[in-house]
mmCIF file of C-alpha atoms in Angstrom:
data_model
loop_
_atom_site.group_PDB
_atom_site.id
_atom_site.type_symbol
_atom_site.label_atom_id
_atom_site.label_comp_id
_atom_site.label_asym_id
_atom_site.label_seq_id
_atom_site.Cartn_x
_atom_site.Cartn_y
_atom_site.Cartn_z
ATOM 1 C CA MET A 328 120.995 -12.419 -65.841
ATOM 2 C CA ALA A 329 119.790 -9.534 -64.014
ATOM 3 C CA VAL A 330 117.283 -11.618 -61.924
ATOM 4 C CA SER A 331 119.704 -14.182 -61.081
ATOM 5 C CA LEU A 332 122.208 -11.521 -60.171
ATOM 6 C CA ARG A 333 119.702 -9.785 -57.540
ATOM 7 C CA THR A 334 118.657 -13.316 -56.274
ATOM 8 C CA GLU A 335 122.334 -14.407 -55.589
ATOM 9 C CA CYS A 336 123.026 -10.861 -53.960
ATOM 10 C CA SER A 337 120.011 -11.413 -51.616
ATOM 11 C CA ARG A 338 121.122 -14.851 -50.682
ATOM 12 C CA VAL A 339 124.572 -13.812 -49.617
ATOM 13 C CA ILE A 340 123.201 -10.935 -47.572
ATOM 14 C CA MET A 341 120.965 -13.041 -45.766
ATOM 15 C CA ARG A 342 123.505 -15.520 -44.946
ATOM 16 C CA SER A 343 125.911 -12.849 -43.851
ATOM 17 C CA ARG A 344 123.280 -11.593 -41.444
ATOM 18 C CA CYS A 345 122.922 -14.982 -39.949
ATOM 19 C CA GLY A 346 126.692 -15.110 -39.586
ATOM 20 C CA LEU A 347 127.038 -18.184 -41.997
ATOM 21 C CA CYS A 348 129.185 -16.579 -44.629
ATOM 22 C CA THR A 349 132.872 -17.104 -44.745
ATOM 23 C CA ARG A 350 135.576 -14.676 -44.751
ATOM 24 C CA GLU A 351 136.080 -15.321 -48.764
ATOM 25 C CA THR A 352 132.549 -14.535 -49.423
ATOM 26 C CA MET A 353 132.562 -11.219 -47.553
ATOM 27 C CA ARG A 354 135.652 -10.186 -49.555
ATOM 28 C CA GLU A 355 133.977 -11.133 -52.612
ATOM 29 C CA LEU A 356 130.982 -9.063 -51.681
ATOM 30 C CA VAL A 357 132.905 -6.015 -50.511
ATOM 31 C CA ALA A 358 135.045 -6.011 -53.557
ATOM 32 C CA VAL A 359 131.688 -5.325 -55.655
ATOM 33 C CA GLY A 360 130.780 -2.370 -53.356
ATOM 34 C CA ARG A 361 131.735 -0.483 -50.211
ATOM 35 C CA CYS A 362 129.968 -2.776 -47.754
ATOM 36 C CA VAL A 363 127.348 -5.612 -47.584
ATOM 37 C CA ARG A 364 124.383 -3.025 -48.051
ATOM 38 C CA CYS A 365 126.314 -0.966 -50.640
ATOM 39 C CA ALA A 366 127.027 -4.176 -52.585
ATOM 40 C CA ARG A 367 123.522 -5.121 -52.902
ATOM 41 C CA PHE A 368 122.538 -1.498 -53.910
ATOM 42 C CA ASN A 369 125.259 -1.355 -56.698
ATOM 43 C CA ASP A 370 124.279 -5.086 -57.968
ATOM 44 C CA VAL A 371 120.451 -3.966 -58.331
ATOM 45 C CA ASN A 372 121.784 -0.658 -59.744
ATOM 46 C CA ARG A 373 123.443 -2.554 -62.626
ATOM 47 C CA ALA A 374 120.116 -4.356 -63.632
ATOM 48 C CA PHE A 375 117.773 -1.196 -62.764
ATOM 49 C CA PRO A 376 119.876 2.015 -62.942
ATOM 50 C CA LEU A 377 118.951 4.974 -60.886
ATOM 51 C CA SER A 378 119.387 8.522 -61.314
ATOM 52 C CA SER A 379 121.932 10.587 -59.339
ATOM 53 C CA CYS A 380 119.209 12.423 -57.705
ATOM 54 C CA GLN A 381 117.487 9.175 -56.634
ATOM 55 C CA GLN A 382 120.846 7.710 -55.282
ATOM 56 C CA ARG A 383 121.465 10.937 -53.159
ATOM 57 C CA SER A 384 118.056 10.497 -51.691
ATOM 58 C CA PHE A 385 118.478 6.758 -51.032
ATOM 59 C CA THR A 386 121.945 7.280 -49.447
ATOM 60 C CA ALA A 387 120.844 10.435 -47.315
ATOM 61 C CA GLY A 388 117.793 8.326 -46.145
ATOM 62 C CA ARG A 389 120.328 5.526 -45.142
ATOM 63 C CA GLY A 390 122.457 7.849 -43.346
ATOM 64 C CA LEU A 391 119.690 9.291 -41.101
ATOM 65 C CA LEU A 392 118.547 5.881 -39.888
ATOM 66 C CA SER A 393 122.144 4.755 -39.182
ATOM 67 C CA ARG A 394 122.849 7.614 -36.962
ATOM 68 C CA PRO A 395 120.927 7.403 -33.430
ATOM 69 C CA ARG A 396 119.747 10.719 -31.698
ATOM 70 C CA PRO A 397 120.372 10.132 -28.200
ATOM 71 C CA LEU A 398 118.151 13.206 -26.998
ATOM 72 C CA PRO A 399 114.969 12.250 -28.406
ATOM 73 C CA LEU A 400 115.628 8.762 -27.450
ATOM 74 C CA LEU A 401 115.932 9.749 -23.965
ATOM 75 C CA LEU A 402 112.909 12.046 -23.996
ATOM 76 C CA GLY A 403 110.864 9.422 -25.474
ATOM 77 C CA THR A 404 111.727 6.487 -23.515
ATOM 78 C CA GLY A 405 111.700 8.465 -20.277
ATOM 79 C CA GLY A 406 108.522 10.083 -21.009
ATOM 80 C CA ALA A 407 106.931 6.869 -21.788
ATOM 81 C CA TYR A 408 108.274 5.352 -18.630
ATOM 82 C CA LEU A 409 107.103 8.181 -16.290
ATOM 83 C CA GLY A 410 103.692 8.135 -17.873
ATOM 84 C CA TYR A 411 103.348 4.516 -17.240
ATOM 85 C CA GLN A 412 104.129 5.244 -13.394
ATOM 86 C CA TYR A 413 101.699 7.959 -13.482
ATOM 87 C CA TYR A 414 98.901 5.658 -14.635
ATOM 88 C CA LYS A 415 100.222 2.891 -12.452
ATOM 89 C CA ARG A 416 99.961 5.127 -9.363
ATOM 90 C CA ARG A 417 96.562 6.546 -10.319
ATOM 91 C CA GLY A 418 95.321 3.034 -10.448
ATOM 92 C CA GLU A 419 96.858 2.206 -6.888
ATOM 93 C CA GLN A 420 95.186 5.412 -5.573
ATOM 94 C CA ASP A 421 91.677 4.442 -6.864
ATOM 95 C CA ASP A 422 92.098 0.986 -5.347
ATOM 96 C CA GLY A 423 92.746 2.817 -2.074
ATOM 97 C CA ALA A 424 96.380 2.054 -1.603
ATOM 98 C CA PRO A 425 98.638 4.673 -0.173
ATOM 99 C CA PRO A 426 100.711 6.298 -3.066
ATOM 100 C CA SER A 427 104.023 5.027 -3.596
ATOM 101 C CA LEU A 428 107.180 7.495 -3.748
ATOM 102 C CA ALA A 429 109.682 7.598 -6.575
ATOM 103 C CA THR A 430 112.701 5.400 -6.284
ATOM 104 C CA PRO A 431 116.361 7.296 -6.501
ATOM 105 C CA THR A 432 116.575 5.836 -9.994
ATOM 106 C CA GLN A 433 113.300 7.286 -11.164
ATOM 107 C CA VAL A 434 113.986 10.683 -9.658
ATOM 108 C CA ALA A 435 117.472 10.588 -11.356
ATOM 109 C CA LEU A 436 115.692 9.792 -14.619
ATOM 110 C CA TYR A 437 113.390 12.698 -14.255
ATOM 111 C CA ARG A 438 116.228 15.148 -13.297
ATOM 112 C CA SER A 439 118.128 14.259 -16.507
ATOM 113 C CA PHE A 440 115.315 15.981 -18.398
ATOM 114 C CA PRO A 441 116.490 19.285 -19.936
ATOM 115 C CA THR A 442 113.624 21.066 -17.934
ATOM 116 C CA ARG A 443 115.692 24.332 -17.446
ATOM 117 C CA LEU A 444 116.369 24.549 -21.298
ATOM 118 C CA LEU A 445 112.865 23.755 -22.112
ATOM 119 C CA SER A 446 111.567 26.517 -19.772
ATOM 120 C CA ARG A 447 114.131 29.192 -21.154
ATOM 121 C CA ALA A 448 112.881 28.336 -24.702
ATOM 122 C CA TRP A 449 109.219 28.686 -23.534
ATOM 123 C CA GLY A 450 109.976 32.076 -21.905
ATOM 124 C CA ARG A 451 111.329 33.241 -25.214
ATOM 125 C CA VAL A 452 108.206 32.025 -27.075
ATOM 126 C CA ASN A 453 106.171 33.856 -24.536
ATOM 127 C CA ARG A 454 107.989 37.167 -25.434
ATOM 128 C CA VAL A 455 107.305 36.626 -29.218
ATOM 129 C CA GLU A 456 104.573 39.230 -30.374
ATOM 130 C CA LEU A 457 101.772 37.407 -32.103
ATOM 131 C CA PRO A 458 100.136 38.889 -35.316
ATOM 132 C CA THR A 459 96.755 40.524 -34.475
ATOM 133 C CA TRP A 460 94.997 37.906 -36.626
ATOM 134 C CA LEU A 461 96.503 35.051 -34.659
ATOM 135 C CA ARG A 462 96.017 36.234 -31.128
ATOM 136 C CA LYS A 463 92.328 35.287 -30.775
ATOM 137 C CA PRO A 464 92.759 31.784 -32.175
ATOM 138 C CA VAL A 465 95.725 30.886 -30.086
ATOM 139 C CA TYR A 466 94.508 32.542 -26.683
ATOM 140 C CA SER A 467 90.885 30.932 -27.422
ATOM 141 C CA LEU A 468 92.572 27.299 -27.728
ATOM 142 C CA TYR A 469 94.515 28.170 -24.410
ATOM 143 C CA ILE A 470 91.239 29.304 -22.654
ATOM 144 C CA TRP A 471 89.430 26.321 -23.783
ATOM 145 C CA THR A 472 92.171 23.721 -22.831
ATOM 146 C CA PHE A 473 92.634 25.187 -19.283
ATOM 147 C CA GLY A 474 89.172 26.576 -18.502
ATOM 148 C CA VAL A 475 90.236 30.213 -18.138
ATOM 149 C CA ASN A 476 87.505 32.679 -16.978
ATOM 150 C CA MET A 477 88.131 35.780 -19.108
ATOM 151 C CA GLN A 478 85.245 37.566 -17.521
ATOM 152 C CA GLU A 479 87.355 38.234 -14.457
ATOM 153 C CA ALA A 480 90.156 39.737 -16.612
ATOM 154 C CA ALA A 481 90.501 43.593 -16.473
ATOM 155 C CA VAL A 482 90.615 43.469 -20.369
ATOM 156 C CA GLU A 483 88.625 41.033 -22.018
ATOM 157 C CA ASP A 484 89.505 41.519 -25.646
ATOM 158 C CA LEU A 485 92.053 38.901 -26.726
ATOM 159 C CA HIS A 486 93.495 41.175 -29.299
ATOM 160 C CA TYR A 487 94.954 43.482 -26.385
ATOM 161 C CA TYR A 488 97.614 40.879 -25.267
ATOM 162 C CA ARG A 489 100.459 41.127 -27.827
ATOM 163 C CA ASN A 490 102.081 37.946 -26.553
ATOM 164 C CA LEU A 491 101.661 35.007 -24.300
ATOM 165 C CA GLY A 492 103.309 36.342 -21.652
ATOM 166 C CA GLU A 493 100.945 39.366 -21.453
ATOM 167 C CA PHE A 494 98.009 36.941 -21.569
ATOM 168 C CA PHE A 495 99.511 34.670 -18.542
ATOM 169 C CA CYS A 496 99.920 37.703 -16.389
ATOM 170 C CA ARG A 497 96.772 39.611 -17.154
ATOM 171 C CA ARG A 498 95.283 41.729 -14.440
ATOM 172 C CA LEU A 499 91.843 41.107 -12.810
ATOM 173 C CA LYS A 500 89.057 43.401 -12.163
ATOM 174 C CA PRO A 501 89.066 45.053 -8.771
ATOM 175 C CA ALA A 502 85.577 44.019 -8.017
ATOM 176 C CA VAL A 503 86.486 40.233 -8.355
ATOM 177 C CA ARG A 504 88.892 40.291 -5.503
ATOM 178 C CA PRO A 505 87.335 42.150 -2.441
ATOM 179 C CA LEU A 506 89.755 42.245 0.717
ATOM 180 C CA CYS A 507 88.578 40.702 3.859
ATOM 181 C CA THR A 508 89.216 43.138 6.602
ATOM 182 C CA SER A 509 88.253 40.689 9.369
ATOM 183 C CA SER A 510 90.988 38.412 8.699
ATOM 184 C CA CYS A 511 94.761 38.988 9.440
ATOM 185 C CA LEU A 512 95.611 36.466 6.769
ATOM 186 C CA ILE A 513 94.238 35.890 3.162
ATOM 187 C CA SER A 514 95.286 33.590 0.379
ATOM 188 C CA PRO A 515 98.370 34.771 -1.665
ATOM 189 C CA ALA A 516 96.909 33.613 -5.067
ATOM 190 C CA ASP A 517 94.230 31.756 -6.740
ATOM 191 C CA GLY A 518 94.568 28.125 -7.012
ATOM 192 C CA LYS A 519 93.991 24.875 -5.219
ATOM 193 C CA VAL A 520 94.905 24.145 -1.382
ATOM 194 C CA LEU A 521 97.347 21.135 -1.453
ATOM 195 C CA HIS A 522 98.036 21.010 2.190
ATOM 196 C CA PHE A 523 97.807 23.109 5.464
ATOM 197 C CA GLY A 524 98.341 22.865 9.114
ATOM 198 C CA ARG A 525 100.997 22.642 11.863
ATOM 199 C CA VAL A 526 104.714 22.185 11.256
ATOM 200 C CA GLN A 527 105.752 18.965 13.270
ATOM 201 C CA ASN A 528 109.314 17.899 13.802
ATOM 202 C CA SER A 529 110.819 20.674 11.435
ATOM 203 C CA GLU A 530 109.107 18.887 8.579
ATOM 204 C CA VAL A 531 106.320 20.143 6.374
ATOM 205 C CA GLU A 532 104.017 18.187 4.242
ATOM 206 C CA GLN A 533 103.891 19.343 0.564
ATOM 207 C CA VAL A 534 100.961 17.119 0.318
ATOM 208 C CA LYS A 535 99.390 14.587 2.581
ATOM 209 C CA GLY A 536 101.883 11.884 3.753
ATOM 210 C CA VAL A 537 104.987 13.555 1.765
ATOM 211 C CA THR A 538 107.369 15.793 3.542
ATOM 212 C CA TYR A 539 110.267 17.927 3.114
ATOM 213 C CA THR A 540 112.575 19.535 5.726
ATOM 214 C CA LEU A 541 112.435 23.053 6.799
ATOM 215 C CA GLU A 542 116.140 23.519 6.711
ATOM 216 C CA ASN A 543 116.568 22.176 3.122
ATOM 217 C CA PHE A 544 113.573 24.465 2.178
ATOM 218 C CA LEU A 545 114.549 27.704 3.668
ATOM 219 C CA GLY A 546 118.169 27.377 4.251
ATOM 220 C CA PRO A 547 120.167 28.345 7.318
ATOM 221 C CA GLN A 548 118.532 30.725 9.515
ATOM 222 C CA LYS A 549 119.507 33.027 12.421
ATOM 223 C CA SER A 550 118.147 32.025 15.879
ATOM 224 C CA GLN A 551 115.576 34.413 17.286
ATOM 225 C CA ASN A 552 116.206 32.836 20.725
ATOM 226 C CA ASN A 553 119.104 32.155 23.093
ATOM 227 C CA ASN A 554 118.558 28.355 23.108
ATOM 228 C CA LEU A 555 121.363 26.625 21.051
ATOM 229 C CA SER A 556 119.874 23.033 21.507
ATOM 230 C CA SER A 557 116.570 24.269 19.635
ATOM 231 C CA SER A 558 115.429 22.347 16.765
ATOM 232 C CA PHE A 559 115.232 24.105 13.383
ATOM 233 C CA ARG A 560 111.400 24.896 13.937
ATOM 234 C CA ASP A 561 112.256 26.414 17.232
ATOM 235 C CA VAL A 562 114.974 28.668 15.745
ATOM 236 C CA LEU A 563 112.176 30.357 13.571
ATOM 237 C CA LEU A 564 109.869 31.130 16.632
ATOM 238 C CA SER A 565 110.379 34.433 18.682
ATOM 239 C CA CYS A 566 107.968 33.298 21.324
ATOM 240 C CA PRO A 567 107.720 30.162 23.121
ATOM 241 C CA GLU A 568 103.946 30.698 23.277
ATOM 242 C CA SER A 569 103.762 30.466 19.411
ATOM 243 C CA ASP A 570 103.572 27.786 16.703
ATOM 244 C CA LEU A 571 104.736 27.256 13.127
ATOM 245 C CA PHE A 572 102.108 26.940 10.494
ATOM 246 C CA HIS A 573 101.985 26.464 6.770
ATOM 247 C CA VAL A 574 99.709 26.640 3.778
ATOM 248 C CA VAL A 575 100.587 25.242 0.131
ATOM 249 C CA VAL A 576 98.735 26.763 -2.849
ATOM 250 C CA TYR A 577 98.979 25.263 -6.250
ATOM 251 C CA LEU A 578 98.317 27.466 -9.165
ATOM 252 C CA ALA A 579 97.120 25.680 -12.379
ATOM 253 C CA PRO A 580 98.021 26.778 -15.861
ATOM 254 C CA GLY A 581 94.435 28.346 -16.117
ATOM 255 C CA ASP A 582 94.611 30.198 -12.961
ATOM 256 C CA TYR A 583 95.511 33.830 -12.437
ATOM 257 C CA HIS A 584 99.297 33.952 -12.452
ATOM 258 C CA CYS A 585 100.057 36.878 -10.213
ATOM 259 C CA PHE A 586 100.499 36.659 -6.377
ATOM 260 C CA HIS A 587 99.723 39.123 -3.684
ATOM 261 C CA SER A 588 100.785 39.854 -0.152
ATOM 262 C CA PRO A 589 98.922 37.644 2.146
ATOM 263 C CA THR A 590 99.025 40.193 5.232
ATOM 264 C CA ASP A 591 100.741 43.248 6.377
ATOM 265 C CA TRP A 592 104.103 42.513 6.934
ATOM 266 C CA THR A 593 107.913 43.702 6.336
ATOM 267 C CA VAL A 594 110.105 41.653 4.054
ATOM 268 C CA GLU A 595 113.760 41.639 5.440
ATOM 269 C CA LEU A 596 115.542 39.164 3.050
ATOM 270 C CA ARG A 597 115.291 37.564 -0.217
ATOM 271 C CA ARG A 598 116.745 34.059 -0.874
ATOM 272 C CA HIS A 599 117.185 32.723 -4.326
ATOM 273 C CA PHE A 600 117.707 28.851 -4.704
ATOM 274 C CA PRO A 601 118.714 27.973 -8.119
ATOM 275 C CA GLY A 602 117.751 24.262 -9.035
ATOM 276 C CA LEU A 603 115.553 22.083 -11.047
ATOM 277 C CA LEU A 604 112.197 22.934 -12.822
ATOM 278 C CA MET A 605 110.318 19.653 -12.308
ATOM 279 C CA SER A 606 106.579 19.711 -12.498
ATOM 280 C CA VAL A 607 104.757 20.625 -9.296
ATOM 281 C CA ASN A 608 101.427 19.137 -10.457
ATOM 282 C CA PRO A 609 99.727 17.519 -7.342
ATOM 283 C CA SER A 610 100.265 14.047 -8.789
ATOM 284 C CA VAL A 611 104.064 14.673 -8.997
ATOM 285 C CA ALA A 612 104.013 16.071 -5.549
ATOM 286 C CA HIS A 613 102.560 12.811 -4.417
ATOM 287 C CA TRP A 614 105.519 11.109 -5.900
ATOM 288 C CA VAL A 615 108.531 13.008 -5.451
ATOM 289 C CA LYS A 616 109.686 13.448 -1.880
ATOM 290 C CA GLU A 617 111.202 16.975 -1.040
ATOM 291 C CA LEU A 618 110.079 18.132 -4.605
ATOM 292 C CA PHE A 619 109.834 21.842 -3.309
ATOM 293 C CA CYS A 620 113.513 21.507 -2.083
ATOM 294 C CA LEU A 621 114.758 20.396 -5.572
ATOM 295 C CA ASN A 622 113.130 22.895 -7.599
ATOM 296 C CA GLU A 623 114.241 26.493 -8.087
ATOM 297 C CA ARG A 624 112.524 28.911 -5.691
ATOM 298 C CA VAL A 625 112.632 32.423 -4.073
ATOM 299 C CA VAL A 626 112.069 32.768 -0.226
ATOM 300 C CA LEU A 627 110.994 36.150 1.123
ATOM 301 C CA THR A 628 111.318 36.226 5.002
ATOM 302 C CA GLY A 629 110.413 38.915 7.368
ATOM 303 C CA GLN A 630 108.131 39.648 10.256
ATOM 304 C CA TRP A 631 104.344 40.081 10.893
ATOM 305 C CA GLN A 632 102.381 40.917 13.981
ATOM 306 C CA HIS A 633 102.841 37.514 15.326
ATOM 307 C CA GLY A 634 106.661 37.129 14.468
ATOM 308 C CA PHE A 635 108.335 35.000 11.739
ATOM 309 C CA PHE A 636 106.640 35.068 8.223
ATOM 310 C CA SER A 637 107.843 33.638 4.959
ATOM 311 C CA LEU A 638 106.325 33.342 1.387
ATOM 312 C CA THR A 639 108.087 31.131 -1.167
ATOM 313 C CA ALA A 640 107.545 31.119 -4.810
ATOM 314 C CA VAL A 641 108.405 27.593 -6.156
ATOM 315 C CA GLY A 642 109.250 27.288 -9.898
ATOM 316 C CA ALA A 643 108.159 24.476 -12.323
ATOM 317 C CA THR A 644 108.619 23.183 -15.576
ATOM 318 C CA ASN A 645 107.904 26.106 -18.102
ATOM 319 C CA VAL A 646 107.977 28.406 -14.923
ATOM 320 C CA GLY A 647 111.531 29.305 -14.707
ATOM 321 C CA SER A 648 110.891 33.022 -14.429
ATOM 322 C CA ILE A 649 109.644 34.135 -11.111
ATOM 323 C CA ARG A 650 109.271 37.903 -10.977
ATOM 324 C CA VAL A 651 109.062 40.011 -7.728
ATOM 325 C CA TYR A 652 108.056 43.468 -8.379
ATOM 326 C CA PHE A 653 109.972 45.379 -5.697
ATOM 327 C CA ASP A 654 113.267 43.441 -6.559
ATOM 328 C CA GLN A 655 114.310 44.084 -10.152
ATOM 329 C CA ASP A 656 117.835 42.600 -9.573
ATOM 330 C CA LEU A 657 116.222 39.170 -9.308
ATOM 331 C CA LYS A 658 117.149 36.905 -12.092
ATOM 332 C CA THR A 659 115.935 33.210 -12.138
ATOM 333 C CA ASN A 660 116.598 30.136 -14.565
ATOM 334 C CA ALA A 661 120.067 31.023 -15.303
ATOM 335 C CA PRO A 662 121.936 28.843 -17.915
ATOM 336 C CA HIS A 663 124.429 27.736 -15.319
ATOM 337 C CA TYR A 664 124.460 27.465 -11.319
ATOM 338 C CA SER A 665 126.147 25.671 -8.651
ATOM 339 C CA LYS A 666 124.247 22.725 -7.095
ATOM 340 C CA GLY A 667 122.878 23.507 -3.456
ATOM 341 C CA SER A 668 123.892 27.278 -3.713
ATOM 342 C CA PHE A 669 121.842 30.234 -2.798
ATOM 343 C CA TYR A 670 121.898 34.034 -3.273
ATOM 344 C CA ASP A 671 120.718 36.362 -0.429
ATOM 345 C CA ARG A 672 119.861 39.989 -0.753
ATOM 346 C CA SER A 673 118.975 41.904 2.537
ATOM 347 C CA TYR A 674 116.530 44.523 2.522
ATOM 348 C CA VAL A 675 117.573 45.907 5.830
ATOM 349 C CA ALA A 676 121.249 46.280 5.222
ATOM 350 C CA ILE A 677 123.355 49.502 4.601
ATOM 351 C CA ASP A 678 127.066 49.182 3.804
ATOM 352 C CA ASN A 679 126.901 45.419 5.079
ATOM 353 C CA GLN A 680 125.632 46.634 8.482
ATOM 354 C CA VAL A 681 122.233 45.053 9.336
ATOM 355 C CA LEU A 682 119.991 48.012 10.771
ATOM 356 C CA LYS A 683 118.775 47.007 14.386
ATOM 357 C CA ALA A 684 115.468 48.861 14.514
ATOM 358 C CA ALA A 685 112.595 46.702 13.676
ATOM 359 C CA GLY A 686 111.122 47.267 10.372
ATOM 360 C CA GLU A 687 113.628 50.062 9.447
ATOM 361 C CA GLY A 688 114.780 49.792 5.729
ATOM 362 C CA ALA A 689 112.653 46.678 5.232
ATOM 363 C CA VAL A 690 110.177 46.492 2.342
ATOM 364 C CA VAL A 691 106.793 46.992 3.708
ATOM 365 C CA LEU A 692 103.763 45.244 2.164
ATOM 366 C CA GLN A 693 100.061 45.672 2.733
ATOM 367 C CA LYS A 694 97.457 43.024 2.663
ATOM 368 C CA GLY A 695 96.365 42.336 -0.936
ATOM 369 C CA GLU A 696 99.137 44.251 -2.441
ATOM 370 C CA ALA A 697 100.475 42.927 -5.851
ATOM 371 C CA LEU A 698 103.835 40.964 -5.030
ATOM 372 C CA GLY A 699 105.187 39.095 -8.179
ATOM 373 C CA GLU A 700 104.050 36.714 -10.785
ATOM 374 C CA PHE A 701 104.768 33.437 -12.672
ATOM 375 C CA ASN A 702 104.949 32.773 -16.326
ATOM 376 C CA LEU A 703 102.705 29.863 -15.944
ATOM 377 C CA GLY A 704 101.063 28.074 -13.021
ATOM 378 C CA SER A 705 103.371 27.097 -10.088
ATOM 379 C CA THR A 706 103.156 26.944 -6.132
ATOM 380 C CA ILE A 707 103.132 29.455 -3.408
ATOM 381 C CA VAL A 708 104.140 28.139 0.122
ATOM 382 C CA LEU A 709 103.562 30.151 3.408
ATOM 383 C CA LEU A 710 105.191 29.425 6.602
ATOM 384 C CA PHE A 711 104.536 31.678 9.432
ATOM 385 C CA GLU A 712 104.664 32.001 13.319
ATOM 386 C CA ALA A 713 101.175 32.571 15.180
ATOM 387 C CA PRO A 714 99.599 31.798 18.462
ATOM 388 C CA LYS A 715 98.958 28.004 19.474
ATOM 389 C CA ASP A 716 95.169 28.455 18.998
ATOM 390 C CA PHE A 717 95.259 29.598 15.585
ATOM 391 C CA ARG A 718 92.802 28.006 13.210
ATOM 392 C CA PHE A 719 92.384 27.710 9.441
ATOM 393 C CA ASN A 720 89.209 28.277 7.654
ATOM 394 C CA LEU A 721 90.037 25.823 5.027
ATOM 395 C CA GLN A 722 89.330 22.507 3.394
ATOM 396 C CA PRO A 723 91.972 20.287 1.822
ATOM 397 C CA GLY A 724 91.768 20.557 -1.943
ATOM 398 C CA GLN A 725 89.646 23.566 -1.610
ATOM 399 C CA ARG A 726 89.642 25.692 -4.887
ATOM 400 C CA ILE A 727 90.385 29.195 -3.985
ATOM 401 C CA ARG A 728 88.788 31.536 -6.643
ATOM 402 C CA PRO A 729 89.058 35.230 -6.795
ATOM 403 C CA ILE A 730 85.823 36.050 -5.000
ATOM 404 C CA GLU A 731 86.816 33.271 -2.397
ATOM 405 C CA ALA A 732 90.306 34.304 -1.861
ATOM 406 C CA ALA A 733 89.621 36.986 0.738
ATOM 407 C CA ARG A 734 88.077 34.529 3.140
ATOM 408 C CA ALA A 735 90.028 31.266 2.240
ATOM 409 C CA VAL A 736 92.745 31.647 5.023
ATOM 410 C CA CYS A 737 91.311 33.127 8.250
ATOM 411 C CA VAL A 738 91.674 33.156 11.976
ATOM 412 C CA ASN A 739 88.751 32.019 13.823
#
């Protein structure tokens, strides 16, 4: 009797799934239990009774399967799609075809990822003090994964670093970073040179062939000349005999995460752009147009010996925290922000009146002086005015190591 009961129940359920059962059959089935699946479960239970504990486990398992989780589903499908696009672009680049830019739909999908939330969570993890016995295994895994050279660190003992944040922002031995006294400009950080050159038509190349506009990147600027019809690039120039140049340096997770003043200059303004925290990996920079304008960034602008000078620290995934040592009021990766907004702090203003004397009240930085740090790898962008015969001593894709940083960006 029990076997025929299970068979009949299974047959009716199969028919109901195919849509062949009648209303009367469904009513009879529901009368036995709460629903089609519950009816089958109850009939089987009559022949093979289950304990109350087993019934609760069975019901709980069914409940979990019946409730979809939208966030993991979005992350899983979106990550798989972006991964497929990444390997597809790699195949196109290997075949010699030009890299294709992301479509608006692809960018919107990427922007929907909760990268700011993940970065804040990662920041909290970085501040958790690790037990002494756990520090060496954790840091050794990171060193092995990203190729960190601990022989350059001022403190090589891994037990010295209480948490991941201290390890990421470790200091270097003074001897591994000699300053180049013959050059007016040095590298601000250790990393890879993504692009450099002359700014054309008020657009800057984040990588070869992929550009962003100066105005979106720096925000509105006060004109340094009286020509009202000038382009945004000309607005930044103080001398008609000068030109505008740029350098993009990418800091990988295994690189030294502090950045330094690349020259002797005065910082007059700090502008903070809240924004997204998408990856700034070179492969993503080849794919997303105006990536540096979408991401959160801190722009320091001022003057050096040739005129306009700016250094921009661009945030990235898990790099929501950008720290500038002389500005303790700067807070990045806030939970809420207004899209397209930015916040200024003038270092040459007293009682809302800007000082007229050149350099008076501004933050004076010396070449090689420690300027700030990231919690993980990111990007530094230099934009500066210089004579038209300015020349770089660089190669595209060049790795800038501490021993080479002093001669990486030089004037011939």
